[in-house]
Short mmCIF file of C-alpha atoms in Angstrom, two decimals:
data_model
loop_
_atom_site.label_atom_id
_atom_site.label_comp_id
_atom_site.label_asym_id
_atom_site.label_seq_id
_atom_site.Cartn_x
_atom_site.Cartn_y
_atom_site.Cartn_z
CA UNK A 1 5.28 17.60 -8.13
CA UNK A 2 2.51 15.09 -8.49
CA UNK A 3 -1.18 15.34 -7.61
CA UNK A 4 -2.15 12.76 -4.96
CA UNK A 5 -4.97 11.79 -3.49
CA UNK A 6 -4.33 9.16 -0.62
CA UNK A 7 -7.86 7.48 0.70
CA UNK A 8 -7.62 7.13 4.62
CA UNK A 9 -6.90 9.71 7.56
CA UNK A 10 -5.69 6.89 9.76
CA UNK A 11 -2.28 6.25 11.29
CA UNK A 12 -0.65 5.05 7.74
CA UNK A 13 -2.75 7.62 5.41
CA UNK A 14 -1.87 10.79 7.48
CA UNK A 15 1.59 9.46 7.95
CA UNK A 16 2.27 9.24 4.04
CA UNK A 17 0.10 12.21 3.78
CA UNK A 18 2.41 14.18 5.95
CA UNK A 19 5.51 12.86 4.17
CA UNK A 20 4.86 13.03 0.88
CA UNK A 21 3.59 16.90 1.10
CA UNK A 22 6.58 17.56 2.90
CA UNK A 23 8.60 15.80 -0.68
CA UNK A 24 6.60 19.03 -2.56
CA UNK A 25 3.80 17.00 -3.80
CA UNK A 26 0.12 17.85 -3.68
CA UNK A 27 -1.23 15.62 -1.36
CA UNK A 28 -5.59 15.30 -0.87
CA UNK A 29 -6.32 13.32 1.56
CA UNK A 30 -10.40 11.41 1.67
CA UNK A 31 -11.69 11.40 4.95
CA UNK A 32 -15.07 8.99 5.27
CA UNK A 33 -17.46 12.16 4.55
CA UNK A 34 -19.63 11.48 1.20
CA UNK A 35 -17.81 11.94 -1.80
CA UNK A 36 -14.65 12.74 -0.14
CA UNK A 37 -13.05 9.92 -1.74
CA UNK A 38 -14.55 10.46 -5.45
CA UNK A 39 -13.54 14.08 -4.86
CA UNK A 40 -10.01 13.40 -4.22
CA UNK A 41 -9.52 10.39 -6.69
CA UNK A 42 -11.00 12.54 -9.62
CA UNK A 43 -8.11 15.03 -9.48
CA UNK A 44 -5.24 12.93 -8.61
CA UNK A 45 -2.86 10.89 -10.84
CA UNK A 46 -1.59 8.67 -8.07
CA UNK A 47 -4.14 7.23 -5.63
CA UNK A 48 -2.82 5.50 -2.20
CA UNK A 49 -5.25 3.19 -0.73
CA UNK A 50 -4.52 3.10 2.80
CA UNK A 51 -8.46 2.13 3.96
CA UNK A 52 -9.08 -0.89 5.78
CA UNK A 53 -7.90 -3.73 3.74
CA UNK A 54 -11.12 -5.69 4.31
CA UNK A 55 -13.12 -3.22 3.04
CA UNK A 56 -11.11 -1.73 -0.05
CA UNK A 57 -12.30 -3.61 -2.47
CA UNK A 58 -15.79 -2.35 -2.44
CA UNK A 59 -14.80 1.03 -1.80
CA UNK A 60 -12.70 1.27 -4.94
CA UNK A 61 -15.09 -0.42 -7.20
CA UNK A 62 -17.34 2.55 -6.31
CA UNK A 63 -14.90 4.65 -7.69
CA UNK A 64 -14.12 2.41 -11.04
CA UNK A 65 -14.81 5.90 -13.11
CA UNK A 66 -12.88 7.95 -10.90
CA UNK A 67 -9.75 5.54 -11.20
CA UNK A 68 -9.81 4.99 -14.54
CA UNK A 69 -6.11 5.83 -16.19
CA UNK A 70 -4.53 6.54 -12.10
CA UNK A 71 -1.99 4.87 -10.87
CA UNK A 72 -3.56 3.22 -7.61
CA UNK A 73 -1.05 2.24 -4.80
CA UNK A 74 -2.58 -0.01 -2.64
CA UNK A 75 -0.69 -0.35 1.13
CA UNK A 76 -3.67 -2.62 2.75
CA UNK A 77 -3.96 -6.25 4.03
CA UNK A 78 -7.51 -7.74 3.72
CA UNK A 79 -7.29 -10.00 6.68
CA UNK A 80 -9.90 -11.27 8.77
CA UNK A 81 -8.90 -10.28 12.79
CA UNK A 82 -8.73 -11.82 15.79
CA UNK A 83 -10.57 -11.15 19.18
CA UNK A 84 -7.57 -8.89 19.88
CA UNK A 85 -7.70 -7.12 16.19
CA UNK A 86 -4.44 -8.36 15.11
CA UNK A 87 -4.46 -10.34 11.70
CA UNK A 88 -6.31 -13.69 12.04
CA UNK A 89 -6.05 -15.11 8.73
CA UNK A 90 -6.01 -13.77 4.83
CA UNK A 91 -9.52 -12.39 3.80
CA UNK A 92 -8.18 -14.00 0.34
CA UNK A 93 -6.15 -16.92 0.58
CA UNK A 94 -4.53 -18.40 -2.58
CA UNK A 95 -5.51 -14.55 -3.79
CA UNK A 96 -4.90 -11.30 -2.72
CA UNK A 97 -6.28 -7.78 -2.30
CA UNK A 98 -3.98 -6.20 -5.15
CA UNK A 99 -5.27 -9.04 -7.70
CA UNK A 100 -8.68 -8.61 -7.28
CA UNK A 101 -8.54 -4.71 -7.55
CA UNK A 102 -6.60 -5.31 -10.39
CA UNK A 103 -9.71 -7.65 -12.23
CA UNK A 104 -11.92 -5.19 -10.58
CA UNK A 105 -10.46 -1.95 -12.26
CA UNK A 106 -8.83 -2.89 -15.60
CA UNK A 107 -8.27 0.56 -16.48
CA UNK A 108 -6.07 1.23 -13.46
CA UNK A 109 -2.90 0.05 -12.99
CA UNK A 110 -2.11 -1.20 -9.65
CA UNK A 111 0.92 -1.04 -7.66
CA UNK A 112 0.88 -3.24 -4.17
CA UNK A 113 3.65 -1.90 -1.67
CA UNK A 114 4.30 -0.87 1.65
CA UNK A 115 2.26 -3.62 3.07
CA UNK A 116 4.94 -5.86 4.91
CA UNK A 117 6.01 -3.58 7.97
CA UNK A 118 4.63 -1.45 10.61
CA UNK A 119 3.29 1.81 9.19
CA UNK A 120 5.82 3.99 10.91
CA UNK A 121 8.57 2.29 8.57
CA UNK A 122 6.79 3.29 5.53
CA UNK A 123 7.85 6.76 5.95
CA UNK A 124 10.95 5.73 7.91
CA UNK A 125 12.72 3.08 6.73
CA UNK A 126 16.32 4.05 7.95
CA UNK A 127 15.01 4.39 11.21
CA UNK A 128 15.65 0.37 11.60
CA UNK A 129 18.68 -0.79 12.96
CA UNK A 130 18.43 -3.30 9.99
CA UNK A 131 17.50 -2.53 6.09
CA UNK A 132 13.89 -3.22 5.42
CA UNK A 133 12.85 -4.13 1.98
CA UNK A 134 10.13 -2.53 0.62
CA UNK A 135 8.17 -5.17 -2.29
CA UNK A 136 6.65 -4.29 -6.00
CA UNK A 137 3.72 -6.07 -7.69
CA UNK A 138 2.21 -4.79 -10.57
CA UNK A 139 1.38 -5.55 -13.87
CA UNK A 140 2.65 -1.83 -15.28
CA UNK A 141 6.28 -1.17 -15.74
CA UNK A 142 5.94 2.72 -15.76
CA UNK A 143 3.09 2.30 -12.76
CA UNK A 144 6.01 0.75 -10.84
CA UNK A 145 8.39 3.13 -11.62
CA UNK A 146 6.53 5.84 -10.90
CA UNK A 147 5.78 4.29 -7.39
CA UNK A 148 9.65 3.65 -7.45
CA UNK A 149 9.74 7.38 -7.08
CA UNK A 150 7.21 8.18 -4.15
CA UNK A 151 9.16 5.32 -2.76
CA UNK A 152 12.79 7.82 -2.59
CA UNK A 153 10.41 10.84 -1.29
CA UNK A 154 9.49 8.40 1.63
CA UNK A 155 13.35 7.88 2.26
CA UNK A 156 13.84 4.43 0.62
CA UNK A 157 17.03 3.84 -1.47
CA UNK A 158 16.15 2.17 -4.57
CA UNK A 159 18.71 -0.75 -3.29
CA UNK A 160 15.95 -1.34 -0.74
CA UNK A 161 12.84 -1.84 -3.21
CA UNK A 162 12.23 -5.17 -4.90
CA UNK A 163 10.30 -5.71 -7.82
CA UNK A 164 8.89 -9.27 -7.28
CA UNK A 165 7.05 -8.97 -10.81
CA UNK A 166 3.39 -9.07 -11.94
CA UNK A 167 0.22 -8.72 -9.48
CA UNK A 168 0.09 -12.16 -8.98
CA UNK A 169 3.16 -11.93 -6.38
CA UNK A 170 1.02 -9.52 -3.96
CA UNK A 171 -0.30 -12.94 -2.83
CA UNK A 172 3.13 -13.68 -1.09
CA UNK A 173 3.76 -9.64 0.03
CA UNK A 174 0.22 -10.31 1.62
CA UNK A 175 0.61 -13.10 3.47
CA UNK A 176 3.48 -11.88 5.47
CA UNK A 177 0.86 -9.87 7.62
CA UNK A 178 0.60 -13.19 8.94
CA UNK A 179 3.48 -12.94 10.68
CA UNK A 180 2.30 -9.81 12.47
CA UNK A 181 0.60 -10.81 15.61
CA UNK A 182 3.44 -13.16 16.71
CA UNK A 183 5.95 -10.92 16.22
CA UNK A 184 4.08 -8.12 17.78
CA UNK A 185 3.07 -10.65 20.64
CA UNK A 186 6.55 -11.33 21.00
CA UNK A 187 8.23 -8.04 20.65
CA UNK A 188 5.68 -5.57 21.30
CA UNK A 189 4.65 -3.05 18.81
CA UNK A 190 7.63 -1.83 17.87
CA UNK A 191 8.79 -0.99 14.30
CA UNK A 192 9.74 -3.87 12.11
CA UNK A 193 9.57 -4.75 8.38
CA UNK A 194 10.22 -7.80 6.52
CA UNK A 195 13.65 -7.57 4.84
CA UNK A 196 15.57 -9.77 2.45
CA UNK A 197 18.96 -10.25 3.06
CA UNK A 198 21.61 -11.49 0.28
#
């Protein structure tokens, strides 16, 4: 069992939420109330950040202290949205989110996943009629594996997860959000995730 504390009650955050409880862990999960988030980050040795990607950033700063040591697993796209709030563009291009957490909170090693498919996939990856890949960037070996394992308690085989290597390759995981409105335009919003095939 593992104590985590995942920051977000949305769609994705209650979904892992749900999921990962139901694996046997203990699962906090921040609403936006005041110190909700510090609350639940203090306690935890896993974090999930599933808040709004273009907002994370400053909301995890505030909790440098309060992260210091965790293991933070960040699942957001900073992108800047479109009159129809689908993806527009990066909020970071030639960056991403991941990296600049990463300067931001030296003490905490962070894990970017779970960012390049709907958010019902996340927690149901066989569900697809193809495999999905799910992507690792990090600078932390153990941090990954570690995420590795919340990962199998979400129902992906390890054959699906790649490790793409240090932080720096969240800037390519990221960008495939950019392929999100078209292919929701064109399919409707069904699930999908981006998969590697070899």
């Amino acid at each position: 069992m593992t104590m985590i504390a995942v920051l977000g009650n949305g769609r994705v955050g209650g979904s892992l939420a749900r999921t990962l409880t139901g694996a046997g862990h203990q699962v906090t999960v921040a609403d936006r109330s005041p110190g909700a988030a510090a609350d639940a980050a203090r306690t935890a040795q896993i974090v999930i950040n599933a808040t709004p990607g273009a907002g994370s950033l400053e909301r995890l700063v505030a909790l440098r202290e309060e992260l210091r040591g965790k293991i933070l697993v960040d699942v957001s796209n900073a992108t800047v949205d479109g009159p129809d709030g689908l993806p527009a563009d990066l909020l970071y291009p030639g960056s991403s989110l991941a990296e600049h957490l990463q300067e931001a909170l030296p003490d905490t090693r962070v894990v970017k996943t779970l960012n390049t498919m709907l958010y019902t996939v996340m927690t149901a990856p066989a569900a697809l009629t193809r495999t999905p890949t799910a992507f690792l960037s990090g600078e932390n070996p153990e941090a990954k594996q570690a995420v590795r394992g919340l990962l199998a308690d979400l129902g992906w085989q390890q054959e699906w997860v790649t490790d793409l290597g240090g932080v720096e390759t969240a800037r390519a995981a990221e960008a495939a959000v950019l392929f999100v409105p078209h292919v929701i335009r064109s399919g409707g919003f069904a699930p999908f995730a981006i998969s590697i095939s070899r």
